[in-house]
XYZ file of C-alpha atoms in Angstrom:
559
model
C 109.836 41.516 146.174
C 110.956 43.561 149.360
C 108.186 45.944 150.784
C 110.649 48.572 150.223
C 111.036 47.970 146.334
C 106.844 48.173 146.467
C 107.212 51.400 148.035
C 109.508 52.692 145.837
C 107.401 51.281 142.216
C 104.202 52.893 144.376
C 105.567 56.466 144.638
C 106.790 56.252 140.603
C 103.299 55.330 139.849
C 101.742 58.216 141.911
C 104.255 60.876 139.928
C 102.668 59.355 136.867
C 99.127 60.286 138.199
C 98.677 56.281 139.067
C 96.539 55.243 142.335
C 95.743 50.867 143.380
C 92.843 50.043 141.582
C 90.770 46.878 142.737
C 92.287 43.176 140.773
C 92.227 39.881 140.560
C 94.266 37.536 142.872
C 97.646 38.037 142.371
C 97.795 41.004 139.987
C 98.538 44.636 141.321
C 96.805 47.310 139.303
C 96.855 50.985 139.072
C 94.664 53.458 137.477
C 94.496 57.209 136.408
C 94.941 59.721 133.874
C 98.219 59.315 132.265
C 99.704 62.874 130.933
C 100.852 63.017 127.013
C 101.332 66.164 124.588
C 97.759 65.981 123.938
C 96.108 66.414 127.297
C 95.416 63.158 129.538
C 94.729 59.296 128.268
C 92.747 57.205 131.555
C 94.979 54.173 131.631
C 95.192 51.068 133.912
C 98.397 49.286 134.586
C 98.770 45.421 135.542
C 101.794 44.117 137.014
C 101.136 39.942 137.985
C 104.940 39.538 137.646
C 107.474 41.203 139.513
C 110.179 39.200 138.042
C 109.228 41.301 135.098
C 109.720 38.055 132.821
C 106.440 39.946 131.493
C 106.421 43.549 131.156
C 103.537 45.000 132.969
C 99.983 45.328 130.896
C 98.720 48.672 130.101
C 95.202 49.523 128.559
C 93.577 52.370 127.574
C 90.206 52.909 129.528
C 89.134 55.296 126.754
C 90.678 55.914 123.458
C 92.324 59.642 122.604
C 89.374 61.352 121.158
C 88.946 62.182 117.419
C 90.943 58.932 116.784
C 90.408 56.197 114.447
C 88.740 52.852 115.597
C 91.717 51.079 114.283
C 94.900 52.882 116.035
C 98.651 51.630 115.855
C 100.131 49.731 118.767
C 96.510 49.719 120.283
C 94.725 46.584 120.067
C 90.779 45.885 120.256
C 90.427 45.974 123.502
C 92.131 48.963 124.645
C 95.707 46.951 125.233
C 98.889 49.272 124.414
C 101.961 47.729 122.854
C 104.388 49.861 123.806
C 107.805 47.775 124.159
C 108.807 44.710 121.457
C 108.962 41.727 123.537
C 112.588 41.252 124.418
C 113.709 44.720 123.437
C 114.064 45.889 127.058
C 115.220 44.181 129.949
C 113.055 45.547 133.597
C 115.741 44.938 136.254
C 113.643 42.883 138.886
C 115.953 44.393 141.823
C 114.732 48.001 140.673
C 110.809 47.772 140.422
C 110.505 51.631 140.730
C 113.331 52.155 137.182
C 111.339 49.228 135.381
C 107.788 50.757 136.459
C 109.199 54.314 135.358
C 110.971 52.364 131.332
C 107.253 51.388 131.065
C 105.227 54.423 131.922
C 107.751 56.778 129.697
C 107.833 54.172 126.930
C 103.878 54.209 127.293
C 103.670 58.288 126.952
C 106.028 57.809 123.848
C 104.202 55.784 122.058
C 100.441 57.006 123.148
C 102.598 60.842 122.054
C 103.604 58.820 118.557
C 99.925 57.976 118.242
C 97.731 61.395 118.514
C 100.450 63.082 116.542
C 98.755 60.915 113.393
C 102.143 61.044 111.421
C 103.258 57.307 111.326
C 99.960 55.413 111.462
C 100.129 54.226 108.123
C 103.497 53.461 108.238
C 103.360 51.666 111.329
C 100.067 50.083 110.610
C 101.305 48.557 107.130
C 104.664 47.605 108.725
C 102.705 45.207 111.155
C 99.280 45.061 109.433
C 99.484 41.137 109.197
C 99.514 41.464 112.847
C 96.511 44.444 113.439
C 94.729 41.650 111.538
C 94.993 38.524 113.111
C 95.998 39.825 117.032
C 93.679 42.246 119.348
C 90.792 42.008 117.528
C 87.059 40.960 117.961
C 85.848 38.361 116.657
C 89.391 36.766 116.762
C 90.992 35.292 113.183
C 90.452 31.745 112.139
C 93.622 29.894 112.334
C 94.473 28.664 108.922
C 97.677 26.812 107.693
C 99.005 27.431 104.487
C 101.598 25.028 102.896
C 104.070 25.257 99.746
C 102.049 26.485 97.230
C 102.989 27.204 93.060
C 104.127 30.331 92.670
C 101.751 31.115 90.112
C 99.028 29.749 91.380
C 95.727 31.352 91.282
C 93.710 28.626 93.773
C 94.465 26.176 96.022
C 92.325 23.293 98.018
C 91.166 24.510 101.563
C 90.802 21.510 104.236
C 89.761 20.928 107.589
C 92.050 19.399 110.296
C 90.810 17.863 113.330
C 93.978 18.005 115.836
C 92.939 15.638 119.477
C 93.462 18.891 122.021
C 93.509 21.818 119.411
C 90.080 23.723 118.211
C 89.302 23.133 114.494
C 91.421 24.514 112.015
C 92.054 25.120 108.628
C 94.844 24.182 105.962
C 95.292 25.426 102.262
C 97.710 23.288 100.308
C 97.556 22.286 96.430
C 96.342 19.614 96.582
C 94.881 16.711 98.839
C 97.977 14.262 98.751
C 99.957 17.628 100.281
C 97.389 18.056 103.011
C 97.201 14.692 104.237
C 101.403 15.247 104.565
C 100.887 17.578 106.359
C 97.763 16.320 108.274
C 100.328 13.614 109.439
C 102.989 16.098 110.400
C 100.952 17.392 112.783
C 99.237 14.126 114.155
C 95.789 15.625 112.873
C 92.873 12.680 113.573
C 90.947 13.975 110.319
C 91.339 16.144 107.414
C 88.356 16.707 105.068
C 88.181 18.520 102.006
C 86.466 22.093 102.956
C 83.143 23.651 101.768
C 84.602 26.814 100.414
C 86.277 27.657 97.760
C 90.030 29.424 97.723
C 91.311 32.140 95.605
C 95.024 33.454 95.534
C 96.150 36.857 95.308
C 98.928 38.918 95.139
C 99.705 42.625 95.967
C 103.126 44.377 95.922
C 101.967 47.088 98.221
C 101.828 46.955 101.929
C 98.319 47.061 103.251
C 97.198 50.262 103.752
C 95.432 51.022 107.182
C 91.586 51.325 107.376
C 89.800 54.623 107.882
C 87.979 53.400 110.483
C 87.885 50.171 111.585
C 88.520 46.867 110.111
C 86.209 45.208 107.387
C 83.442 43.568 108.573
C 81.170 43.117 105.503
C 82.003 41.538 102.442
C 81.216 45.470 100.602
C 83.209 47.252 103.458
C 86.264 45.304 102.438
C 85.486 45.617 98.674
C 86.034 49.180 99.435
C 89.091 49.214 101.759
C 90.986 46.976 98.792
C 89.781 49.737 96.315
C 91.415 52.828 98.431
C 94.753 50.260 99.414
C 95.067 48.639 95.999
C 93.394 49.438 92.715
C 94.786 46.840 90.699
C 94.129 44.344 93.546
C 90.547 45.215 93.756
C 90.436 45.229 89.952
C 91.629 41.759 89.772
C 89.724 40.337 92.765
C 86.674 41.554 91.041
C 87.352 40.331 87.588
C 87.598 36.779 88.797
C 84.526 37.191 91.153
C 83.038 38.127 87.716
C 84.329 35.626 85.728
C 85.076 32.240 87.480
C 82.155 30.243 87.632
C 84.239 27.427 89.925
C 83.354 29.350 92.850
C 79.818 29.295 92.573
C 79.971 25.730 93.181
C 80.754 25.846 96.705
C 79.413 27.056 100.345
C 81.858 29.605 100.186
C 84.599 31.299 99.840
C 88.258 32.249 100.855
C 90.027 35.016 99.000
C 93.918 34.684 100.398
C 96.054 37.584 99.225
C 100.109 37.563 99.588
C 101.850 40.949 100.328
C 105.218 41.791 101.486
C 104.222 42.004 105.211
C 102.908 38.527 104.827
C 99.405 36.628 104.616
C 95.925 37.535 105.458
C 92.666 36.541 104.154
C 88.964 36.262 104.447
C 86.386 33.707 104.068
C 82.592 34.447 103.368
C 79.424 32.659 102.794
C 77.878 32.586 99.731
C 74.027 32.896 99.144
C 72.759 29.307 98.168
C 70.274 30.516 95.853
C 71.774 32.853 94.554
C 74.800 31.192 93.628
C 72.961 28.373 91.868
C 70.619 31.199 89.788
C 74.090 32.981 88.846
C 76.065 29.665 88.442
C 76.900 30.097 84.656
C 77.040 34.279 85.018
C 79.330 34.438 88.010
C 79.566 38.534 87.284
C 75.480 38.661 88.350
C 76.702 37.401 91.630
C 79.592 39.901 91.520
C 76.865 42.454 91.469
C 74.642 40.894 94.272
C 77.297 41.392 96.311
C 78.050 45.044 95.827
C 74.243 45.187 96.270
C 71.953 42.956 98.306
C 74.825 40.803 99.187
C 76.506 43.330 100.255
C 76.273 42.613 104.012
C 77.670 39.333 104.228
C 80.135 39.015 107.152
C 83.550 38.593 106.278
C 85.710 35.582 108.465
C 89.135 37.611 109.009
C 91.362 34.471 109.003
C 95.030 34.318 110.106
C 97.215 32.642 107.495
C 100.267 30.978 109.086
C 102.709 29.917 106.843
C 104.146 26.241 106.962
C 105.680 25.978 103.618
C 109.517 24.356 103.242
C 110.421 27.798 101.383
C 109.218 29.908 104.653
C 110.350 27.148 107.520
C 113.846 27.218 105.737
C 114.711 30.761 105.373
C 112.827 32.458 107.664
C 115.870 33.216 109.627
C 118.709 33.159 106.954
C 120.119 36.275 105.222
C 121.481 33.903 102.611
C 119.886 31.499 100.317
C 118.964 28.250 102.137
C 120.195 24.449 100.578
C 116.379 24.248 98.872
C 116.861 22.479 95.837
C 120.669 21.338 96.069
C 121.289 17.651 96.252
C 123.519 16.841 99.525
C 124.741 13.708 100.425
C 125.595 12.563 103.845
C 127.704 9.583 104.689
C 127.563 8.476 108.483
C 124.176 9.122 110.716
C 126.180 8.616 113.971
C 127.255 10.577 116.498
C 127.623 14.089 114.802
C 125.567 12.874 111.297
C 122.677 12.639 113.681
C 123.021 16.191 114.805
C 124.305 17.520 111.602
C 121.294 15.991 109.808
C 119.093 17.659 111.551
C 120.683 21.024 111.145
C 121.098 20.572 107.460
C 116.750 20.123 107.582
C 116.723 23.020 108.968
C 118.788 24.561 106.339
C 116.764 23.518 103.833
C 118.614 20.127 103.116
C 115.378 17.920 101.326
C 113.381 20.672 100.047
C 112.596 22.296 96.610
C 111.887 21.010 93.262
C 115.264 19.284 92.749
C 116.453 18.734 96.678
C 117.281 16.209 98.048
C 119.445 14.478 101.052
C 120.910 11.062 100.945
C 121.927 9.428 104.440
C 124.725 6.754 104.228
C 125.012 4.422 107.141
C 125.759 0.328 107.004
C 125.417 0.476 110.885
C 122.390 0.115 113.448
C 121.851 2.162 116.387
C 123.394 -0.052 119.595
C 122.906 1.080 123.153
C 126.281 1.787 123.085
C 125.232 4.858 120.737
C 122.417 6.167 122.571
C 124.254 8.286 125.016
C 125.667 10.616 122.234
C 123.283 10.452 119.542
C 120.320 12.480 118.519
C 118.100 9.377 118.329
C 116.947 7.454 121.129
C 115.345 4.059 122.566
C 112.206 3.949 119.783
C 115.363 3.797 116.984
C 117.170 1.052 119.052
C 118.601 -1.473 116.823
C 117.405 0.299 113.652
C 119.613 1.287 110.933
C 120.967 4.698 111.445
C 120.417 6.175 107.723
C 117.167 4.544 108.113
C 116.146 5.497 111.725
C 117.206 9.000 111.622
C 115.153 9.331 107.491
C 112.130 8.703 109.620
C 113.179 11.179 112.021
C 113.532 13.817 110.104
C 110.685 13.057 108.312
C 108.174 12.690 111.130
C 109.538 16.512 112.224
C 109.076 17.759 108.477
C 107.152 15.342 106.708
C 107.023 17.342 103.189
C 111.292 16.318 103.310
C 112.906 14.022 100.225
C 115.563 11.850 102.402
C 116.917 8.575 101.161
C 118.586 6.166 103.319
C 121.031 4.095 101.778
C 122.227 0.875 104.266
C 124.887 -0.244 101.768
C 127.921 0.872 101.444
C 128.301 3.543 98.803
C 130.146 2.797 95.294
C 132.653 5.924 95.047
C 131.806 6.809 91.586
C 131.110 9.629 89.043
C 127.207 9.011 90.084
C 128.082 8.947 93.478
C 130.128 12.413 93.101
C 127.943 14.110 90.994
C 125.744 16.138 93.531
C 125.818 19.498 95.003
C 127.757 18.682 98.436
C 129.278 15.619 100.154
C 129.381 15.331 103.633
C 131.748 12.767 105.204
C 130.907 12.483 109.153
C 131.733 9.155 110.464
C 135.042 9.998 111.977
C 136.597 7.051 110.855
C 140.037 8.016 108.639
C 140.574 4.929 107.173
C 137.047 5.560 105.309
C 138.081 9.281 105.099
C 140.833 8.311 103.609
C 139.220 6.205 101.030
C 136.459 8.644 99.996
C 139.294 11.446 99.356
C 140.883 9.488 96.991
C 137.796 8.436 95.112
C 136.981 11.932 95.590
C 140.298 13.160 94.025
C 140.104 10.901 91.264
C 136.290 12.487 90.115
C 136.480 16.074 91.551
C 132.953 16.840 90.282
C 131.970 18.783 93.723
C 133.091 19.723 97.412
C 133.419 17.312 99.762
C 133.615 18.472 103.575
C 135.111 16.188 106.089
C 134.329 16.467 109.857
C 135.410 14.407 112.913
C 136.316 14.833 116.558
C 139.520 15.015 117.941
C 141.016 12.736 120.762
C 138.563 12.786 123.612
C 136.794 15.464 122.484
C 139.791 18.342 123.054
C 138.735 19.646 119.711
C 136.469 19.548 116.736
C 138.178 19.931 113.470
C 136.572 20.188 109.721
C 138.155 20.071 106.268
C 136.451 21.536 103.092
C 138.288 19.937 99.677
C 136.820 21.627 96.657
C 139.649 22.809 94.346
C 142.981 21.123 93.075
C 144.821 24.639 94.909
C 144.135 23.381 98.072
C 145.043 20.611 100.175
C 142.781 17.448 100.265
C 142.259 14.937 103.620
C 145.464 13.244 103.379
C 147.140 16.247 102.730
C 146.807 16.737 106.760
C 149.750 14.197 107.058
C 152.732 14.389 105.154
C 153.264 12.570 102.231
C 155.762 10.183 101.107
C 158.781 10.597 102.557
C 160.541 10.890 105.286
C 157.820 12.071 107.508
C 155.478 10.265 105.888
C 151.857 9.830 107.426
C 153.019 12.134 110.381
C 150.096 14.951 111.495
C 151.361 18.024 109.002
C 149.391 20.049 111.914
C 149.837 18.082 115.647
C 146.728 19.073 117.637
C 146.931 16.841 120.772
C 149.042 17.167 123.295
C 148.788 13.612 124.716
C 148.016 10.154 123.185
C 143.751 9.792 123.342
C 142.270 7.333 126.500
C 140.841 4.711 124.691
C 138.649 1.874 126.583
C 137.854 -1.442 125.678
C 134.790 -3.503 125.591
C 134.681 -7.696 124.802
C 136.817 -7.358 121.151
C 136.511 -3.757 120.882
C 137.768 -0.649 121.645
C 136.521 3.249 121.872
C 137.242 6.755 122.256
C 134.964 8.162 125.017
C 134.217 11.946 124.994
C 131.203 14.274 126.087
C 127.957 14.790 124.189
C 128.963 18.258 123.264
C 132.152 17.252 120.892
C 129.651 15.695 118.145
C 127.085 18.491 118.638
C 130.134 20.739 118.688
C 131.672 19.298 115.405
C 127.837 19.189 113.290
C 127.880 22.776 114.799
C 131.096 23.705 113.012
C 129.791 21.930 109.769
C 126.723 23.562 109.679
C 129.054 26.867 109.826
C 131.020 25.985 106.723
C 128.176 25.017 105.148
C 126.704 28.530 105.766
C 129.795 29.668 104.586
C 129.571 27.860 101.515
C 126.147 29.490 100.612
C 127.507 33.013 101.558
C 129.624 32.317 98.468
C 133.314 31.489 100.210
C 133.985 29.174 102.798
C 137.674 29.947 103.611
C 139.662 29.096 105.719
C 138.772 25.649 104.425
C 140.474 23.839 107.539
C 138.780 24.993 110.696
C 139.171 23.824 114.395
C 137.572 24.666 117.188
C 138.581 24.012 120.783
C 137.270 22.892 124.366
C 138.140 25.616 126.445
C 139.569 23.902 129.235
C 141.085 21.368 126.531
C 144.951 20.831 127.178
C 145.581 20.751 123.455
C 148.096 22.420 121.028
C 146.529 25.462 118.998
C 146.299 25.275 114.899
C 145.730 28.222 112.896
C 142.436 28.106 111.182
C 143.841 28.096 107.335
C 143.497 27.352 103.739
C 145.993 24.635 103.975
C 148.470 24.169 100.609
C 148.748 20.444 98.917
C 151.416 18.040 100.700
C 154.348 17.468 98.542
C 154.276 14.167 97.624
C 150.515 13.135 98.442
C 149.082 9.833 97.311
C 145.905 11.004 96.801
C 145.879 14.323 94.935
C 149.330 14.691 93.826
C 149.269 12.062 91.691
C 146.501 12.369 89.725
C-alpha cells in the first residue's frame, strides 16, 4: 500500500478517536474509545491485510457496562462481528473508505447492542453459532450422520483422523460409522463411553441470562426458561431410562430449527451403579449433589445425505428417486458427479445406475473427470468407486453390459442418455417410445464443441430424439433444426476416427443437464429442447423450444 493511502486510513482512524497501539509483526493496530449512543466502548482495531481479503479485527477491550456476559455479535473474547463475511467488499485502492465501512458498521452494531431490543432475536437466529464459535472452553467437534427421524438415541463413536485432533461421530449404528469412518480416511473408530440421547425442540433457542451453561443444573435451568416441554421431556427420560446408567456418560443432542447443539457430561460412577434400576434417583442427584457436573458444549456438524444434498437447494433434491445413467464418459463423468450432489443415490428408495461397456483409455483422460488411478478401468465401474469414495453412504450400481431396453429397464424415475453417440440415441428412443413409462433426457455435444444441446422426451405431445430430423419423406433424416455452420474437423487415429473439442463442451453439456434436471424437480422443465452456445462459436442460433412431433417419425409416430 502507498504511504499516502496509510496516511489517509491514519487520519480516518484518529476522527474515530483511534491512535497506533503496539502489535505483532506484520499487523497494524489502533486503540481508543470508540463513540456510540451510549457513551464510549475502548476498542482495538487490527488490520494484517491491506488487501482487505480480511476485513480488519475489532475487539472490545471492555464490554458496555450493565450488559449480559453473553452479548450478540460479541464473542468470548471481546471479538465484534460486525460485517457477514462477503457482504461488503473494502476497496484495497481506498484504505481510508474501507477503514471508515468498518468503524461505522462497528458503531452500528455496538449501537444495535446496548439498545437491548434484538438480542434475543439475533441470538436465537445464530445461537448454533454463539454456541460452538467465540467461546471458552471451545466445543467438541462432533459429526452427526443420517439419523431416523424418530429416533430417540443413537451410537456415539470415536474417530482417530492421521493429522486431525480426536473427534466424535453419532450415527445409528456401527456399520454407518465405519462408512463413514472410511469416508473420511479415519485410522480408528471405537464405540464411545457415553451414552446419546436425541431431542427435539420447535423453538429457537432462547438466549441465556447471563452466560452460557456451564454446569449440568445451570443448563437444566436455561432449557426450563427456553423450553418447558423440552426440559419436561429431557427430564422424564433422565428419570426413566435406565440404558444410560450403564455408561461413563452422557450426550444429550437436541435438534432445533437453527440447527444442532449438544452437551456431553460425566456421570458419577457410584452413583450411577447405586441408581442403576431407579434412573429418576439419579435424576435427583443431579438437581442436587450432582448438580455441578461440567457440561462438554459440543458442536454438532451435520454430515447426513438429507443435509449434504439440500443444503443449498430451494427445491426438493433427487433423494429417493431411482435415476439411471447410460454413458460415464466425457460429460457422464461430470454429470455423475453433479447428480451426487443432487442427491442422485440417497434416501430410502434412491438409487443411481451407471451404464458403460467401455474402459477408460488414455485417449479419455484429457476430458474426463477421472484420471490415471482409473486408467484402463471400466468407466461405470471406475467412476461407482469415485463417487463413492467422495460420499461413501451413496447406492450406485455399475452395469458393464449393455442394457436390455425393456419395461424393467424403463421403469425408474429418470433416464439419462449421455454418450453422444446417435446411433445408440437413436436406439434407446425407440425402445423408449415403445414403453413410455418415464422421461428420458438426451444430452450430447455439438460439432467441435460450438454448442451443447439437450432433449427432454416425456410426453406423446412432444417431439422425441428422432423427431430432431425429419421423418420419412422427402427430407428425410435431414437436421429439422441445422445448428452448425460448417461440416465438424474430425481426426483420425490407426482405424479410428474422433471429434476433438475443449474440456469445457462436456462440462458445459452435464452443466445444462443438471439444469433440466433442476427444472424437472421445480415441477416443469420446458422448453424441453435447450442449446447453449460457445460464445465465440461460428454456429447458427436455435430457439430454445418445446419442439412438436415430426410428421412421419419412425419412432413415435408409429406407435
Amino acid at each position: 500500500m502507498a504511504q499516502g493511502g496509510y496516511g489517509r486510513a491514519l487520519a480516518v482512524l484518529t476522527q474515530y478517536g483511534l491512535r497506533p497501539a503496539k502489535a505483532r509483526a506484520g499487523v497494524r493496530a489502533f486503540e481508543g474509545d470508540l463513540k456510540i449512543s451510549a457513551g464510549k466502548v475502548p476498542i482495538r482495531f487490527e488490520i494484517e491485510d491491506w488487501d482487505f481479503l480480511h476485513y480488519p479485527r475489532i475487539t472490545l477491550l471492555e464490554r458496555p457496562t450493565g450488559m449480559p456476559r453473553v452479548l450478540e455479535h460479541i464473542d468470548a473474547l471481546g471479538g465484534l462481528c460486525y460485517l457477514a463475511p462477503g457482504s461488503v467488499v473494502l476497496d484495497r485502492f481506498q484504505p481510508d473508505v474501507a477503514v471508515h465501512q468498518c468503524l461505522h458498521a462497528a458503531v452500528d452494531v455496538l449501537n444495535r447492542i446496548v439498545s437491548g431490543q434484538a438480542r434475543d432475536k439475533d441470538i436465537a437466529n445464530e445461537f448454533v453459532a454463539y454456541w460452538t464459535v467465540g467461546q471458552t472452553p471451545a466445543a467438541y467437534p462432533v459429526l452427526v450422520d443420517e439419523l431416523e427421524p424418530d429416533a430417540e438415541s443413537a451410537m456415539y463413536f470415536l474417530l482417530d483422523q492421521h493429522g486431525h485432533d480426536r473427534r466424535a461421530l453419532i450415527a445409528q449404528d456401527i456399520f454407518a460409522a465405519q462408512q463413514i469412518a472410511a469416508g473420511i480416511d479415519a485410522e480408528k473408530v471405537v464405540k464411545g463411553a457415553f451414552t446419546c440421547l436425541l431431542f427435539k425442540s420447535t423453538k429457537f433457542p432462547g438466549a441465556p441470562v447471563d452466560a452460557l451453561p456451564a454446569t449440568i443444573k445451570q443448563f437444566f435451568t436455561w432449557l426450563k426458561l427456553w423450553d418447558t416441554e423440552l426440559a419436561a421431556e429431557i427430564q422424564h427420560r433422565l428419570g426413566f431410562d435406565k440404558t444410560y446408567l450403564t455408561r461413563d456418560g452422557c450426550v444429550i443432542a437436541v435438534a432445533t430449527p437453527t440447527g444442532r447443539f449438544g452437551i456431553a457430561f460425566l456421570l458419577d460412577r457410584r452413583h450411577r451403579m447405586g441408581y442403576a434400576n431407579t434412573p429418576k434417583h439419579y435424576r435427583h442427584y443431579l438437581h442436587n449433589a450432582g448438580g455441578d457436573v461440567a457440561i462438554l458444549r459440543l458442536q454438532l456438524d451435520e454430515i447426513g445425505p438429507a443435509y449434504i444434498h439440500s443444503r443449498n437447494l430451494e427445491y426438493p433434491s433427487l433423494a429417493g428417486k431411482r435415476l439411471t445413467l447410460i454413458g460415464c464418459g466425457a460429460i457422464g463423468g461430470y454429470l455423475a458427479q453433479a447428480l451426487v450432489r443432487l442427491g442422485a443415490g440417497t434416501g430410502k428408495e434412491g438409487l443411481l445406475r451407471l451404464v458403460d461397456i467401455g474402459q477408460l483409455e488414455p485417449d479419455n483422460l484429457g476430458r474426463h473427470a477421472l484420471g490415471f488411478p482409473s486408467l484402463y478401468q471400466n468407466k461405470a465401474v471406475a467412476l461407482r468407486e469415485e463417487l463413492i469414495r467422495q460420499f461413501p453412504y451413496l447406492q450406485v450400481d455399475a452395469q458393464v453390459n449393455a442394457p436390455r431396453l425393456n419395461d424393467e429397464f424403463f421403469a425408474t424415475d429418470l433416464i439419462i442418455e449421455a454418450t453422444g453417440e446417435e446411433a445408440l440415441s437413436t436406439l434407446v428412443n425407440a425402445s423408449h417410445m415403445a414403453h413410455r413409462l418415464g422421461p428420458l433426457l438426451y444430452v450430447w455435444v455439438k460439432g467441435n464443441g460450438e454448442c451443447v444441446q439437450a432433449l427432454w422426451s416425456d410426453s406423446s405431445k412432444f417431439g422425441c430424439f428422432q423427431c430432431l430430423r425429419h421423418g420419412i419423406g422427402p427430407n428425410y433424416r435431414q437436421d429439422r433444426f441445422p445448428v452448425l455452420a460448417n461440416p465438424p474437423r474430425t481426426r483420425f487415429r490407426g482405424c479410428g476416427s474422433f471429434t476433438p473439442y475443449a474440456v469445457s463442451a462436456p462440462m458445459s453439456a452435464a452443466a445444462l443437464a443438471t439444469d433440466m434436471i433442476s427444472d424437472w424437480l421445480k415441477g416443469s422443465v420446458s422448453p424441453r429442447f435447450r442449446t447453449r452456445y460457445l460464445e465465440t462459436a461460428h454456429a447458427l442460433k436455435v430457439r430454445n423450444q418445446d419442439i412438436a412431433p415430426t410428421s412421419g417419425c419412425p419412432a413415435c409416430q408409429s406407435h
